[in-house]
Amino acid sequence: MMARAWAVVPAAGSGRRMGAATAKQYLPLRGRPLLAHALAPLLGCKRIEAVVLVVAPDDNGWREAVAPGPRLLTAPGGPERCHSVLNGLAALADRAADDDWVLVHDAARPCLPAEDVEALFEQLEQDPVGGLLALPLADTLKQADDQGHVLGTVPREGLWRALTPQMFRYGLLRQALAAAIESGDHVTDEAAAMELAGHRPALVAGSGSNLKVTTPADLALAEAVLRAREEQ
Ligand code: C5P
């Protein structure tokens, strides 16, 4: 029997680096809030039973940004991304089985192609643990000193950039995230928690257009990616 699948979308960050008055996830992109674009490929995926949107407890903006429905649940955000994700997983406790899949996707990534979600299912379906979308590094990496000068070149061979969604077995991920936080390691992605627990997440080659919106320049880039897709 195929395991069921769920998604958790952490959207409780402050988005300080955007410097905008509107929270990052609600900034307009091709006429819709950024968050609506981030949710669309997950809500559009028939394999996914429901999506848990994790929002700051005082944030009601999501009600206008996305259409409520039986497949959209919410959970309260925590101080850091890892706490927010753990809260999202806790919200599924009554529904998800330990072997079910859970896809964790940043609300700040509005350009996730539907094919990349399919690739995760295709490549990980039989995997006991799970893995993440990632991209081999294309640029040469420099180590900087505190004056902004190059200390050295870091070999990029075997280095990948971690993207989202990251897709893991529900029980293992919940355990691993709780243990990482408990030990004081506030991991910045789910794979790091799984690694700390002794697992080796699989790397699934994803699309470079699945960018994370951090600065205003990223927003313009995301706009261009979505426009190009609409015109295809
Ligand atoms: O800040 P950064 O872009 O790394 O955040 C990644 C994702 O984690 C964003 O979607 C953000 O809203 C979310 N986040 C969260 N709770 C926090 C901090 C970040 O849900 N406390």
Short mmCIF file of C-alpha atoms and ligand atoms in Angstrom, two decimals:
data_model
loop_
_atom_site.label_atom_id
_atom_site.label_comp_id
_atom_site.label_asym_id
_atom_site.label_seq_id
_atom_site.Cartn_x
_atom_site.Cartn_y
_atom_site.Cartn_z
CA MET A 1 0.00 0.00 0.00
CA MET A 2 1.27 3.49 -0.83
CA ALA A 3 1.97 5.64 2.22
CA ARG A 4 -0.21 8.72 2.54
CA ALA A 5 1.36 12.18 2.29
CA TRP A 6 0.97 15.50 4.09
CA ALA A 7 2.66 18.88 3.83
CA VAL A 8 3.84 21.48 6.33
CA VAL A 9 4.54 25.05 5.19
CA PRO A 10 6.38 27.22 7.75
CA ALA A 11 5.29 30.84 7.19
CA ALA A 12 5.93 32.37 10.60
CA GLY A 13 9.20 34.19 9.87
CA SER A 14 9.63 37.93 10.20
CA GLY A 15 11.15 38.46 6.74
CA ARG A 16 13.40 41.22 8.09
CA ARG A 17 15.77 41.11 5.10
CA MET A 18 12.98 42.23 2.75
CA GLY A 19 12.69 45.60 4.49
CA ALA A 20 9.01 45.81 3.50
CA ALA A 21 6.04 46.85 5.67
CA THR A 22 4.02 43.85 4.47
CA ALA A 23 5.11 40.43 5.78
CA LYS A 24 7.14 38.66 3.10
CA GLN A 25 4.62 35.89 2.51
CA TYR A 26 1.92 38.41 1.58
CA LEU A 27 3.91 40.50 -0.90
CA PRO A 28 2.17 40.54 -4.30
CA LEU A 29 3.57 38.39 -7.06
CA ARG A 30 1.77 38.27 -10.44
CA GLY A 31 -1.35 39.60 -8.69
CA ARG A 32 -1.45 37.01 -5.90
CA PRO A 33 0.27 36.88 -2.49
CA LEU A 34 3.61 35.07 -2.49
CA LEU A 35 2.19 32.51 -0.05
CA ALA A 36 -0.57 31.50 -2.49
CA HIS A 37 2.12 30.60 -5.06
CA ALA A 38 4.07 28.57 -2.48
CA LEU A 39 0.97 26.56 -1.53
CA ALA A 40 -0.38 25.99 -5.06
CA PRO A 41 1.83 23.04 -6.13
CA LEU A 42 1.15 21.27 -2.80
CA LEU A 43 -2.62 21.83 -2.81
CA GLY A 44 -2.55 20.85 -6.49
CA CYS A 45 -0.84 17.52 -5.78
CA LYS A 46 -3.41 14.75 -5.43
CA ARG A 47 -1.08 12.63 -3.31
CA ILE A 48 -1.14 15.22 -0.50
CA GLU A 49 -4.05 14.79 1.93
CA ALA A 50 -3.75 18.17 3.66
CA VAL A 51 -1.36 21.08 4.07
CA VAL A 52 -0.55 22.57 7.48
CA LEU A 53 0.20 26.27 7.20
CA VAL A 54 2.27 27.47 10.17
CA VAL A 55 1.67 31.15 10.89
CA ALA A 56 2.62 33.53 13.70
CA PRO A 57 -0.11 33.43 16.39
CA ASP A 58 -1.09 37.10 15.79
CA ASP A 59 -1.09 36.81 11.98
CA ASN A 60 -4.51 36.67 10.35
CA GLY A 61 -3.34 37.75 6.90
CA TRP A 62 -3.39 34.19 5.58
CA ARG A 63 -7.20 34.22 5.64
CA GLU A 64 -7.20 36.72 2.79
CA ALA A 65 -4.20 35.23 1.02
CA VAL A 66 -5.45 31.67 0.59
CA ALA A 67 -8.85 30.06 0.18
CA PRO A 68 -9.77 28.06 3.29
CA GLY A 69 -10.83 24.48 2.70
CA PRO A 70 -10.81 21.04 4.27
CA ARG A 71 -7.28 20.39 2.96
CA LEU A 72 -5.81 23.49 4.65
CA LEU A 73 -4.98 23.31 8.37
CA THR A 74 -3.08 25.84 10.47
CA ALA A 75 -0.67 25.67 13.41
CA PRO A 76 1.03 28.41 15.46
CA GLY A 77 4.62 29.42 14.65
CA GLY A 78 7.52 29.22 17.08
CA PRO A 79 10.65 31.30 17.68
CA GLU A 80 12.68 29.70 14.86
CA ARG A 81 11.88 27.77 11.71
CA CYS A 82 12.57 24.40 13.37
CA HIS A 83 10.06 25.11 16.16
CA SER A 84 7.47 26.21 13.62
CA VAL A 85 7.90 22.98 11.63
CA LEU A 86 7.66 20.87 14.78
CA ASN A 87 4.39 22.64 15.67
CA GLY A 88 3.13 21.89 12.16
CA LEU A 89 3.97 18.20 12.59
CA ALA A 90 2.25 18.14 15.98
CA ALA A 91 -0.94 19.42 14.31
CA LEU A 92 -0.99 16.20 12.25
CA ALA A 93 -0.61 13.89 15.25
CA ASP A 94 -4.20 12.60 15.11
CA ARG A 95 -4.15 12.04 11.35
CA ALA A 96 -0.69 10.98 10.19
CA ALA A 97 0.83 7.53 10.68
CA ASP A 98 4.55 7.18 11.42
CA ASP A 99 5.26 5.79 7.94
CA ASP A 100 3.32 8.53 6.13
CA TRP A 101 5.28 11.08 4.12
CA VAL A 102 5.46 14.70 5.11
CA LEU A 103 6.75 17.37 2.73
CA VAL A 104 8.09 20.52 4.41
CA HIS A 105 8.17 23.50 2.05
CA ASP A 106 9.28 27.10 2.77
CA ALA A 107 6.51 29.67 2.36
CA ALA A 108 9.25 31.85 0.88
CA ARG A 109 9.61 29.60 -2.21
CA PRO A 110 6.88 30.61 -4.68
CA CYS A 111 8.34 28.96 -7.81
CA LEU A 112 8.31 25.25 -6.96
CA PRO A 113 7.52 23.33 -10.19
CA ALA A 114 4.87 20.61 -9.88
CA GLU A 115 7.33 18.22 -11.58
CA ASP A 116 9.74 18.56 -8.65
CA VAL A 117 7.04 17.39 -6.24
CA GLU A 118 6.45 14.42 -8.57
CA ALA A 119 10.21 13.72 -8.64
CA LEU A 120 10.28 13.46 -4.83
CA PHE A 121 7.50 10.86 -4.85
CA GLU A 122 9.01 8.96 -7.78
CA GLN A 123 12.50 8.75 -6.33
CA LEU A 124 11.70 8.30 -2.63
CA GLU A 125 8.55 6.16 -2.60
CA GLN A 126 10.46 3.01 -1.56
CA ASP A 127 12.95 4.81 0.70
CA PRO A 128 12.71 4.08 4.43
CA VAL A 129 13.79 7.62 5.41
CA GLY A 130 13.28 10.23 2.67
CA GLY A 131 15.25 13.10 1.20
CA LEU A 132 15.24 16.61 -0.17
CA LEU A 133 15.27 18.59 -3.39
CA ALA A 134 18.76 19.96 -3.93
CA LEU A 135 20.95 21.47 -6.61
CA PRO A 136 24.66 20.80 -7.26
CA LEU A 137 26.69 24.00 -6.72
CA ALA A 138 27.46 25.80 -9.98
CA ASP A 139 29.55 28.68 -8.65
CA THR A 140 33.07 28.57 -7.22
CA LEU A 141 32.97 29.01 -3.45
CA LYS A 142 35.16 31.49 -1.56
CA GLN A 143 35.92 31.55 2.14
CA ALA A 144 36.05 35.20 3.34
CA ASP A 145 38.05 36.81 6.14
CA ASP A 146 36.39 39.44 8.35
CA GLN A 147 37.64 42.23 6.03
CA GLY A 148 35.76 40.83 3.05
CA HIS A 149 38.84 39.41 1.34
CA VAL A 150 39.32 35.89 0.09
CA LEU A 151 40.99 33.48 2.50
CA GLY A 152 40.72 30.55 0.17
CA THR A 153 38.71 28.59 -2.35
CA VAL A 154 36.44 25.82 -1.10
CA PRO A 155 36.32 22.81 -3.45
CA ARG A 156 32.74 22.57 -4.69
CA GLU A 157 32.92 18.93 -5.69
CA GLY A 158 30.13 16.99 -4.01
CA LEU A 159 28.49 20.15 -2.63
CA TRP A 160 24.75 20.71 -3.09
CA ARG A 161 22.38 23.54 -2.16
CA ALA A 162 19.46 22.31 -0.06
CA LEU A 163 16.03 23.37 -1.39
CA THR A 164 12.52 22.50 -0.28
CA PRO A 165 10.29 20.51 -0.18
CA GLN A 166 12.14 18.09 2.04
CA MET A 167 10.19 14.84 2.30
CA PHE A 168 10.58 12.45 5.23
CA ARG A 169 8.66 9.77 7.10
CA TYR A 170 6.41 11.53 9.61
CA GLY A 171 7.46 9.59 12.72
CA LEU A 172 11.21 9.78 12.04
CA LEU A 173 11.10 13.49 11.25
CA ARG A 174 9.07 14.43 14.29
CA GLN A 175 11.42 12.47 16.52
CA ALA A 176 14.56 13.89 14.87
CA LEU A 177 13.39 17.52 15.03
CA ALA A 178 12.33 17.23 18.67
CA ALA A 179 15.70 15.65 19.55
CA ALA A 180 17.69 18.33 17.67
CA ILE A 181 15.81 21.15 19.43
CA GLU A 182 16.12 19.37 22.77
CA SER A 183 19.90 19.21 22.33
CA GLY A 184 20.01 22.95 21.56
CA ASP A 185 20.74 22.53 17.84
CA HIS A 186 18.29 24.82 16.06
CA VAL A 187 18.65 23.23 12.63
CA THR A 188 17.83 25.36 9.58
CA ASP A 189 16.34 22.50 7.58
CA GLU A 190 14.73 19.11 8.21
CA ALA A 191 17.56 17.16 6.60
CA ALA A 192 19.98 18.52 9.23
CA ALA A 193 17.77 17.13 11.99
CA MET A 194 17.66 13.75 10.22
CA GLU A 195 21.46 13.78 9.81
CA LEU A 196 21.89 14.46 13.55
CA ALA A 197 19.67 11.45 14.20
CA GLY A 198 22.07 9.32 12.13
CA HIS A 199 20.09 9.14 8.87
CA ARG A 200 21.39 9.90 5.38
CA PRO A 201 18.72 11.82 3.45
CA ALA A 202 18.66 11.22 -0.31
CA LEU A 203 19.47 14.15 -2.62
CA VAL A 204 16.86 14.57 -5.38
CA ALA A 205 17.97 16.92 -8.16
CA GLY A 206 15.58 19.88 -8.24
CA SER A 207 15.07 22.94 -10.39
CA GLY A 208 17.24 26.05 -10.00
CA SER A 209 14.15 28.19 -10.50
CA ASN A 210 12.80 27.04 -7.09
CA LEU A 211 14.37 30.08 -5.45
CA LYS A 212 13.88 31.40 -1.93
CA VAL A 213 12.68 35.00 -1.75
CA THR A 214 14.89 36.77 0.79
CA THR A 215 15.58 40.22 -0.68
CA PRO A 216 13.60 42.56 -3.00
CA ALA A 217 15.83 41.45 -5.89
CA ASP A 218 14.66 37.83 -5.37
CA LEU A 219 11.06 39.01 -5.67
CA ALA A 220 11.75 40.45 -9.13
CA LEU A 221 13.43 37.19 -10.13
CA ALA A 222 10.48 35.11 -8.87
CA GLU A 223 8.13 37.38 -10.84
CA ALA A 224 10.16 36.74 -14.00
CA VAL A 225 10.19 32.94 -13.43
CA LEU A 226 6.42 32.82 -12.95
CA ARG A 227 5.79 35.07 -15.95
CA ALA A 228 7.98 32.91 -18.19
CA ARG A 229 6.08 29.80 -17.04
CA GLU A 230 2.69 31.39 -17.72
CA GLU A 231 3.84 32.31 -21.24
CA GLN A 232 5.11 28.81 -22.07
O1 C5P B 1 14.01 33.22 7.24
P1 C5P B 1 14.01 32.14 6.23
O2 C5P B 1 13.75 32.65 4.83
O3 C5P B 1 15.15 31.18 6.32
O4 C5P B 1 12.73 31.26 6.59
C1 C5P B 1 12.39 30.08 5.89
C2 C5P B 1 10.94 29.78 6.13
O5 C5P B 1 10.71 29.49 7.51
C3 C5P B 1 10.04 30.97 5.77
O6 C5P B 1 8.96 30.46 5.03
C4 C5P B 1 9.62 31.52 7.13
O7 C5P B 1 8.35 32.11 7.14
C5 C5P B 1 9.64 30.28 8.01
N1 C5P B 1 9.86 30.56 9.45
C6 C5P B 1 8.91 30.14 10.38
N2 C5P B 1 9.07 30.43 11.73
C7 C5P B 1 10.14 31.12 12.15
C8 C5P B 1 11.12 31.56 11.22
C9 C5P B 1 10.95 31.24 9.87
O8 C5P B 1 7.90 29.52 10.02
N3 C5P B 1 10.24 31.40 13.46
#
